[in-house]
Amino acid sequence: MKKSRLIAGVLVLGLSAAACGGAKVEDDSAAAPSASAAGASAAGTVKIAINGWVGYEASAAVVSYLLEHELGYKVEKVTLAEEPSWQGMESGDVDVVIENWGHEDLKKKYVEEKNVAVEAGSTGNKGVIGWYVPEWMVEKYPDITDYKNLNKYADLFKTSESDGKGQLLDGDPSFVTNDEALVKNLKLDYKVVYAGSEAALIKAAKQASEQKKPLLMYFYEPQWLFNQVKLVKVNLPVWEEGCDSDPKKVACDYPPYDLDKIVSKKFAGTGGKAYELVKNFQWTNDDQNAVADDITNNGMSAEDAAKKWVEANTAKWQAWMPK
């Protein structure tokens, strides 16, 4: 993100980073490779950051599965918020950020100035961050999708946490988000309240749709939830190049995101076939949503969901393999 999606949040998941710096790195090592990946220690170890939305986890799961089962590497998954993931590339704790939502500020710092990270190409995923309401609200209040009318409906969105104002529900504060500035600069009678995670946003969206509860929320695509719950995007002032250059003055919608991969400069230079696979990895929103849906809703582990996708999409992933 959601996301710094938003950003979640991302997403998100995410997608304007407000992540807490200096976070402790926690290793969540992937399951041991199968017999088909014998010799993993000889091939080496790849450290992949895991950020807090399931779409990211889906991408990481497929890349990890191929690294282990096709190329014989060991994968260590390191659970971190977005900005600490970039810090990990400087410290040596992270080799790969598999899904990056913009973060031009972090690119400037770690790619251009510190020269410890490099861009590794598009993931193929197209990211969208914005404000959403349940479809039933649009049917009942047709003009609610115009931000200029939100103040008229602020009372609908009041909660015990919104201090008498309408509530705009965000995800994790580390997601890419301009929402507090947007509320202020667009003169909206709302307060941003952080749900704390992508899972909490999803729960709120489901409840709002099923129980006809008013909800204005920050959310993002790609996300499997859109396959189950009908949400409608609110029209904020149209994004134009440079309109969000000053985070304190931003008064426009989020830009479209061509999600990309970031790797440590050391990994780019010494990662060999693992780096080639990461660089070549590219799939669609539908691909990611299928794996994320299996992880979230079908009771599958990330590795099992990745295996299912790999077995069903041989031609796609074989094109990513080192020559």
GROMACS .gro file of C-alpha atoms in nm:
model
  323
    1MET     CA    1   0.000   0.000   0.000
    2LYS     CA    2  -0.112  -0.026   0.059
    3LYS     CA    3   0.086   0.251   0.016
    4SER     CA    4   0.492   0.712   0.096
    5ARG     CA    5  -0.033   0.307  -0.058
    6LEU     CA    6  -0.030   0.336  -0.032
    7ILE     CA    7   0.165   0.409  -0.039
    8ALA     CA    8  -0.172   0.061   0.119
    9GLY     CA    9  -0.237  -0.094   0.182
   10VAL     CA   10  -0.161  -0.114   0.041
   11LEU     CA   11  -0.228  -0.107  -0.021
   12VAL     CA   12  -0.083  -0.201   0.077
   13LEU     CA   13  -0.092  -0.257   0.132
   14GLY     CA   14   0.205   0.097   0.128
   15LEU     CA   15   0.173   0.253  -0.209
   16SER     CA   16   0.504   0.926   0.118
   17ALA     CA   17   0.659   0.668   0.348
   18ALA     CA   18   0.596   0.720   0.715
   19ALA     CA   19   0.754   0.394   0.819
   20CYS     CA   20   0.931   0.376   1.151
   21GLY     CA   21   1.305   0.394   1.095
   22GLY     CA   22   1.552   0.168   1.265
   23ALA     CA   23   1.312  -0.122   1.289
   24LYS     CA   24   1.457  -0.447   1.407
   25VAL     CA   25   1.517  -0.696   1.131
   26GLU     CA   26   1.333  -1.020   1.192
   27ASP     CA   27   1.422  -1.326   0.986
   28ASP     CA   28   1.132  -1.540   0.869
   29SER     CA   29   1.326  -1.794   0.671
   30ALA     CA   30   1.141  -1.977   0.400
   31ALA     CA   31   1.080  -2.348   0.428
   32ALA     CA   32   1.373  -2.568   0.340
   33PRO     CA   33   1.401  -2.647  -0.030
   34SER     CA   34   1.280  -2.981  -0.156
   35ALA     CA   35   1.511  -3.253  -0.277
   36SER     CA   36   1.486  -3.105  -0.626
   37ALA     CA   37   1.672  -2.801  -0.494
   38ALA     CA   38   1.962  -2.993  -0.345
   39GLY     CA   39   2.277  -2.789  -0.313
   40ALA     CA   40   2.100  -2.473  -0.202
   41SER     CA   41   2.388  -2.370   0.020
   42ALA     CA   42   2.622  -2.395  -0.277
   43ALA     CA   43   2.402  -2.167  -0.487
   44GLY     CA   44   2.379  -1.910  -0.209
   45THR     CA   45   2.120  -1.726  -0.001
   46VAL     CA   46   1.880  -1.453  -0.117
   47LYS     CA   47   1.726  -1.221   0.142
   48ILE     CA   48   1.385  -1.092   0.032
   49ALA     CA   49   1.203  -0.821   0.228
   50ILE     CA   50   0.836  -0.895   0.301
   51ASN     CA   51   0.620  -0.581   0.324
   52GLY     CA   52   0.278  -0.572   0.487
   53TRP     CA   53   0.026  -0.648   0.213
   54VAL     CA   54  -0.068  -0.981   0.061
   55GLY     CA   55  -0.003  -0.878  -0.300
   56TYR     CA   56   0.360  -0.821  -0.211
   57GLU     CA   57   0.367  -1.157  -0.032
   58ALA     CA   58   0.227  -1.325  -0.344
   59SER     CA   59   0.502  -1.187  -0.566
   60ALA     CA   60   0.768  -1.279  -0.312
   61ALA     CA   61   0.626  -1.630  -0.279
   62VAL     CA   62   0.650  -1.707  -0.650
   63VAL     CA   63   1.000  -1.565  -0.686
   64SER     CA   64   1.112  -1.750  -0.372
   65TYR     CA   65   0.963  -2.077  -0.496
   66LEU     CA   66   1.150  -2.052  -0.826
   67LEU     CA   67   1.475  -1.951  -0.657
   68GLU     CA   68   1.456  -2.255  -0.433
   69HIS     CA   69   1.306  -2.523  -0.653
   70GLU     CA   70   1.445  -2.429  -0.993
   71LEU     CA   71   1.777  -2.258  -0.916
   72GLY     CA   72   1.875  -2.419  -0.585
   73TYR     CA   73   1.905  -2.108  -0.369
   74LYS     CA   74   1.809  -2.070  -0.006
   75VAL     CA   75   1.564  -1.783   0.056
   76GLU     CA   76   1.537  -1.584   0.377
   77LYS     CA   77   1.222  -1.374   0.407
   78VAL     CA   78   1.273  -1.065   0.621
   79THR     CA   79   0.952  -0.904   0.750
   80LEU     CA   80   0.985  -0.524   0.743
   81ALA     CA   81   0.792  -0.207   0.671
   82GLU     CA   82   0.877  -0.027   0.349
   83GLU     CA   83   1.145   0.225   0.447
   84PRO     CA   84   1.332  -0.017   0.678
   85SER     CA   85   1.348  -0.254   0.380
   86TRP     CA   86   1.557   0.004   0.195
   87GLN     CA   87   1.770   0.054   0.505
   88GLY     CA   88   1.825  -0.322   0.500
   89MET     CA   89   1.981  -0.299   0.156
   90GLU     CA   90   2.238  -0.062   0.300
   91SER     CA   91   2.308  -0.279   0.607
   92GLY     CA   92   2.321  -0.607   0.413
   93ASP     CA   93   2.007  -0.753   0.571
   94VAL     CA   94   1.802  -0.726   0.250
   95ASP     CA   95   1.885  -0.815  -0.110
   96VAL     CA   96   1.547  -0.765  -0.277
   97VAL     CA   97   1.239  -0.545  -0.246
   98ILE     CA   98   1.009  -0.725  -0.488
   99GLU     CA   99   0.731  -0.463  -0.509
  100ASN     CA  100   0.801  -0.092  -0.476
  101TRP     CA  101   0.527   0.171  -0.496
  102GLY     CA  102   0.699   0.482  -0.625
  103HIS     CA  103   0.901   0.612  -0.330
  104GLU     CA  104   1.098   0.865  -0.533
  105ASP     CA  105   1.234   1.002  -0.206
  106LEU     CA  106   1.385   0.666  -0.115
  107LYS     CA  107   1.523   0.616  -0.466
  108LYS     CA  108   1.696   0.951  -0.443
  109LYS     CA  109   1.843   0.864  -0.104
  110TYR     CA  110   1.949   0.501  -0.156
  111VAL     CA  111   1.997   0.477  -0.533
  112GLU     CA  112   2.134   0.819  -0.626
  113GLU     CA  113   2.296   0.955  -0.310
  114LYS     CA  114   2.411   0.652  -0.110
  115ASN     CA  115   2.454   0.430  -0.417
  116VAL     CA  116   2.361   0.113  -0.224
  117ALA     CA  117   2.051   0.012  -0.424
  118VAL     CA  118   1.955  -0.017  -0.791
  119GLU     CA  119   1.630  -0.040  -0.984
  120ALA     CA  120   1.562  -0.385  -1.129
  121GLY     CA  121   1.273  -0.320  -1.366
  122SER     CA  122   0.895  -0.334  -1.364
  123THR     CA  123   0.697  -0.612  -1.195
  124GLY     CA  124   0.431  -0.571  -1.462
  125ASN     CA  125   0.176  -0.476  -1.196
  126LYS     CA  126  -0.013  -0.149  -1.232
  127GLY     CA  127  -0.083   0.017  -0.900
  128VAL     CA  128  -0.378   0.242  -0.815
  129ILE     CA  129  -0.420   0.420  -0.481
  130GLY     CA  130  -0.726   0.616  -0.384
  131TRP     CA  131  -1.031   0.664  -0.165
  132TYR     CA  132  -1.318   0.418  -0.195
  133VAL     CA  133  -1.675   0.375  -0.073
  134PRO     CA  134  -1.899   0.065  -0.093
  135GLU     CA  135  -2.109   0.047  -0.408
  136TRP     CA  136  -2.435   0.063  -0.209
  137MET     CA  137  -2.342   0.414  -0.092
  138VAL     CA  138  -2.306   0.533  -0.451
  139GLU     CA  139  -2.646   0.388  -0.535
  140LYS     CA  140  -2.799   0.573  -0.239
  141TYR     CA  141  -2.591   0.892  -0.267
  142PRO     CA  142  -2.495   0.924  -0.637
  143ASP     CA  143  -2.287   1.240  -0.593
  144ILE     CA  144  -2.070   1.101  -0.312
  145THR     CA  145  -1.791   1.004  -0.551
  146ASP     CA  146  -1.706   1.373  -0.605
  147TYR     CA  147  -1.470   1.487  -0.329
  148LYS     CA  148  -1.640   1.830  -0.333
  149ASN     CA  149  -1.949   1.666  -0.185
  150LEU     CA  150  -1.777   1.473   0.092
  151ASN     CA  151  -1.832   1.742   0.356
  152LYS     CA  152  -2.206   1.712   0.293
  153TYR     CA  153  -2.185   1.347   0.399
  154ALA     CA  154  -1.928   1.379   0.679
  155ASP     CA  155  -2.182   1.295   0.951
  156LEU     CA  156  -2.241   0.954   0.790
  157PHE     CA  157  -1.879   0.861   0.851
  158LYS     CA  158  -1.841   0.973   1.214
  159THR     CA  159  -1.695   0.714   1.453
  160SER     CA  160  -1.581   0.709   1.814
  161GLU     CA  161  -1.225   0.767   1.688
  162SER     CA  162  -1.287   1.055   1.449
  163ASP     CA  163  -1.335   1.338   1.701
  164GLY     CA  164  -1.671   1.452   1.571
  165LYS     CA  165  -1.554   1.458   1.209
  166GLY     CA  166  -1.604   1.210   0.930
  167GLN     CA  167  -1.362   0.917   0.939
  168LEU     CA  168  -1.125   0.839   0.653
  169LEU     CA  169  -0.992   0.492   0.728
  170ASP     CA  170  -0.630   0.428   0.630
  171GLY     CA  171  -0.424   0.111   0.676
  172ASP     CA  172  -0.075   0.094   0.820
  173PRO     CA  173   0.094   0.434   0.867
  174SER     CA  174   0.394   0.297   0.675
  175PHE     CA  175   0.188   0.261   0.356
  176VAL     CA  176   0.227   0.527   0.086
  177THR     CA  177  -0.031   0.787   0.187
  178ASN     CA  178  -0.090   1.160   0.141
  179ASP     CA  179  -0.426   1.143   0.314
  180GLU     CA  180  -0.367   1.371   0.612
  181ALA     CA  181  -0.238   1.644   0.380
  182LEU     CA  182  -0.523   1.586   0.136
  183VAL     CA  183  -0.787   1.623   0.409
  184LYS     CA  184  -0.628   1.948   0.523
  185ASN     CA  185  -0.558   2.100   0.182
  186LEU     CA  186  -0.894   2.007   0.033
  187LYS     CA  187  -1.063   2.153   0.344
  188LEU     CA  188  -1.250   1.835   0.426
  189ASP     CA  189  -1.420   1.785   0.762
  190TYR     CA  190  -1.258   1.446   0.813
  191LYS     CA  191  -0.996   1.282   1.030
  192VAL     CA  192  -0.760   1.009   0.910
  193VAL     CA  193  -0.784   0.704   1.137
  194TYR     CA  194  -0.535   0.421   1.093
  195ALA     CA  195  -0.679   0.069   1.097
  196GLY     CA  196  -0.326  -0.065   1.139
  197SER     CA  197  -0.303  -0.322   0.859
  198GLU     CA  198  -0.429  -0.435   0.522
  199ALA     CA  199  -0.627  -0.711   0.695
  200ALA     CA  200  -0.815  -0.451   0.902
  201LEU     CA  201  -0.901  -0.251   0.590
  202ILE     CA  202  -1.033  -0.564   0.419
  203LYS     CA  203  -1.245  -0.654   0.723
  204ALA     CA  204  -1.391  -0.303   0.730
  205ALA     CA  205  -1.473  -0.315   0.358
  206LYS     CA  206  -1.650  -0.649   0.390
  207GLN     CA  207  -1.853  -0.535   0.691
  208ALA     CA  208  -1.947  -0.209   0.521
  209SER     CA  209  -2.075  -0.393   0.215
  210GLU     CA  210  -2.254  -0.674   0.398
  211GLN     CA  211  -2.405  -0.465   0.677
  212LYS     CA  212  -2.463  -0.145   0.478
  213LYS     CA  213  -2.234   0.054   0.706
  214PRO     CA  214  -2.094   0.384   0.574
  215LEU     CA  215  -1.722   0.366   0.501
  216LEU     CA  216  -1.471   0.594   0.333
  217MET     CA  217  -1.139   0.416   0.306
  218TYR     CA  218  -0.796   0.436   0.154
  219PHE     CA  219  -0.730   0.134  -0.066
  220TYR     CA  220  -0.543   0.017  -0.371
  221GLU     CA  221  -0.512  -0.219  -0.664
  222PRO     CA  222  -0.396  -0.482  -0.742
  223GLN     CA  223  -0.591  -0.647  -0.461
  224TRP     CA  224  -0.795  -0.968  -0.460
  225LEU     CA  225  -1.073  -0.798  -0.258
  226PHE     CA  226  -1.211  -0.633  -0.573
  227ASN     CA  227  -1.306  -0.981  -0.693
  228GLN     CA  228  -1.538  -1.018  -0.391
  229VAL     CA  229  -1.652  -0.673  -0.280
  230LYS     CA  230  -1.778  -0.391  -0.500
  231LEU     CA  231  -1.601  -0.066  -0.416
  232VAL     CA  232  -1.619   0.263  -0.604
  233LYS     CA  233  -1.333   0.510  -0.625
  234VAL     CA  234  -1.387   0.870  -0.514
  235ASN     CA  235  -1.279   1.133  -0.769
  236LEU     CA  236  -1.011   1.353  -0.615
  237PRO     CA  237  -0.856   1.643  -0.812
  238VAL     CA  238  -0.683   1.493  -1.115
  239TRP     CA  239  -0.318   1.407  -1.069
  240GLU     CA  240  -0.075   1.601  -1.286
  241GLU     CA  241   0.302   1.581  -1.296
  242GLY     CA  242   0.444   1.766  -0.996
  243CYS     CA  243   0.116   1.823  -0.812
  244ASP     CA  244   0.235   1.602  -0.527
  245SER     CA  245   0.597   1.716  -0.521
  246ASP     CA  246   0.550   1.890  -0.185
  247PRO     CA  247   0.395   1.635   0.057
  248LYS     CA  248   0.264   1.914   0.281
  249LYS     CA  249   0.085   2.097  -0.002
  250VAL     CA  250  -0.048   1.803  -0.204
  251ALA     CA  251  -0.409   1.853  -0.311
  252CYS     CA  252  -0.446   1.604  -0.597
  253ASP     CA  253  -0.512   1.235  -0.648
  254TYR     CA  254  -0.241   0.971  -0.631
  255PRO     CA  255  -0.043   0.906  -0.949
  256PRO     CA  256  -0.065   0.580  -1.141
  257TYR     CA  257   0.213   0.347  -1.027
  258ASP     CA  258   0.420   0.120  -1.248
  259LEU     CA  259   0.535  -0.108  -0.968
  260ASP     CA  260   0.900  -0.201  -0.981
  261LYS     CA  261   1.171  -0.403  -0.807
  262ILE     CA  262   1.463  -0.266  -0.608
  263VAL     CA  263   1.774  -0.466  -0.518
  264SER     CA  264   2.090  -0.392  -0.329
  265LYS     CA  265   2.381  -0.286  -0.546
  266LYS     CA  266   2.584  -0.574  -0.406
  267PHE     CA  267   2.316  -0.826  -0.507
  268ALA     CA  268   2.299  -0.675  -0.857
  269GLY     CA  269   2.672  -0.726  -0.891
  270THR     CA  270   2.714  -1.068  -0.731
  271GLY     CA  271   2.367  -1.226  -0.734
  272GLY     CA  272   2.425  -1.420  -1.055
  273LYS     CA  273   2.127  -1.627  -1.168
  274ALA     CA  274   1.919  -1.517  -0.869
  275TYR     CA  275   1.954  -1.154  -0.974
  276GLU     CA  276   1.869  -1.243  -1.333
  277LEU     CA  277   1.548  -1.414  -1.221
  278VAL     CA  278   1.445  -1.118  -1.005
  279LYS     CA  279   1.519  -0.875  -1.287
  280ASN     CA  280   1.324  -1.085  -1.539
  281PHE     CA  281   1.022  -1.141  -1.310
  282GLN     CA  282   0.715  -0.972  -1.457
  283TRP     CA  283   0.348  -1.069  -1.433
  284THR     CA  284  -0.001  -0.915  -1.431
  285ASN     CA  285  -0.244  -0.789  -1.167
  286ASP     CA  286  -0.460  -1.096  -1.235
  287ASP     CA  287  -0.161  -1.326  -1.172
  288GLN     CA  288  -0.088  -1.158  -0.841
  289ASN     CA  289  -0.451  -1.153  -0.734
  290ALA     CA  290  -0.485  -1.528  -0.800
  291VAL     CA  291  -0.194  -1.613  -0.570
  292ALA     CA  292  -0.301  -1.357  -0.307
  293ASP     CA  293  -0.655  -1.498  -0.310
  294ASP     CA  294  -0.526  -1.851  -0.246
  295ILE     CA  295  -0.315  -1.728   0.045
  296THR     CA  296  -0.591  -1.522   0.201
  297ASN     CA  297  -0.912  -1.709   0.128
  298ASN     CA  298  -0.831  -2.065   0.026
  299GLY     CA  299  -0.629  -2.176   0.326
  300MET     CA  300  -0.303  -2.215   0.137
  301SER     CA  301   0.044  -2.134   0.260
  302ALA     CA  302   0.238  -1.883   0.053
  303GLU     CA  303   0.460  -2.163  -0.077
  304ASP     CA  304   0.165  -2.385  -0.173
  305ALA     CA  305  -0.009  -2.094  -0.348
  306ALA     CA  306   0.311  -2.019  -0.536
  307LYS     CA  307   0.350  -2.386  -0.633
  308LYS     CA  308  -0.006  -2.394  -0.768
  309TRP     CA  309   0.057  -2.086  -0.982
  310VAL     CA  310   0.395  -2.212  -1.104
  311GLU     CA  311   0.251  -2.548  -1.209
  312ALA     CA  312  -0.030  -2.375  -1.402
  313ASN     CA  313   0.184  -2.110  -1.573
  314THR     CA  314   0.497  -2.284  -1.698
  315ALA     CA  315   0.538  -2.073  -2.010
  316LYS     CA  316   0.527  -1.747  -1.812
  317TRP     CA  317   0.789  -1.829  -1.553
  318GLN     CA  318   1.021  -2.012  -1.789
  319ALA     CA  319   1.062  -1.683  -1.973
  320TRP     CA  320   1.207  -1.535  -1.652
  321MET     CA  321   1.472  -1.802  -1.604
  322PRO     CA  322   1.839  -1.714  -1.660
  323LYS     CA  323   1.965  -1.814  -2.004
   0.00000   0.00000   0.00000
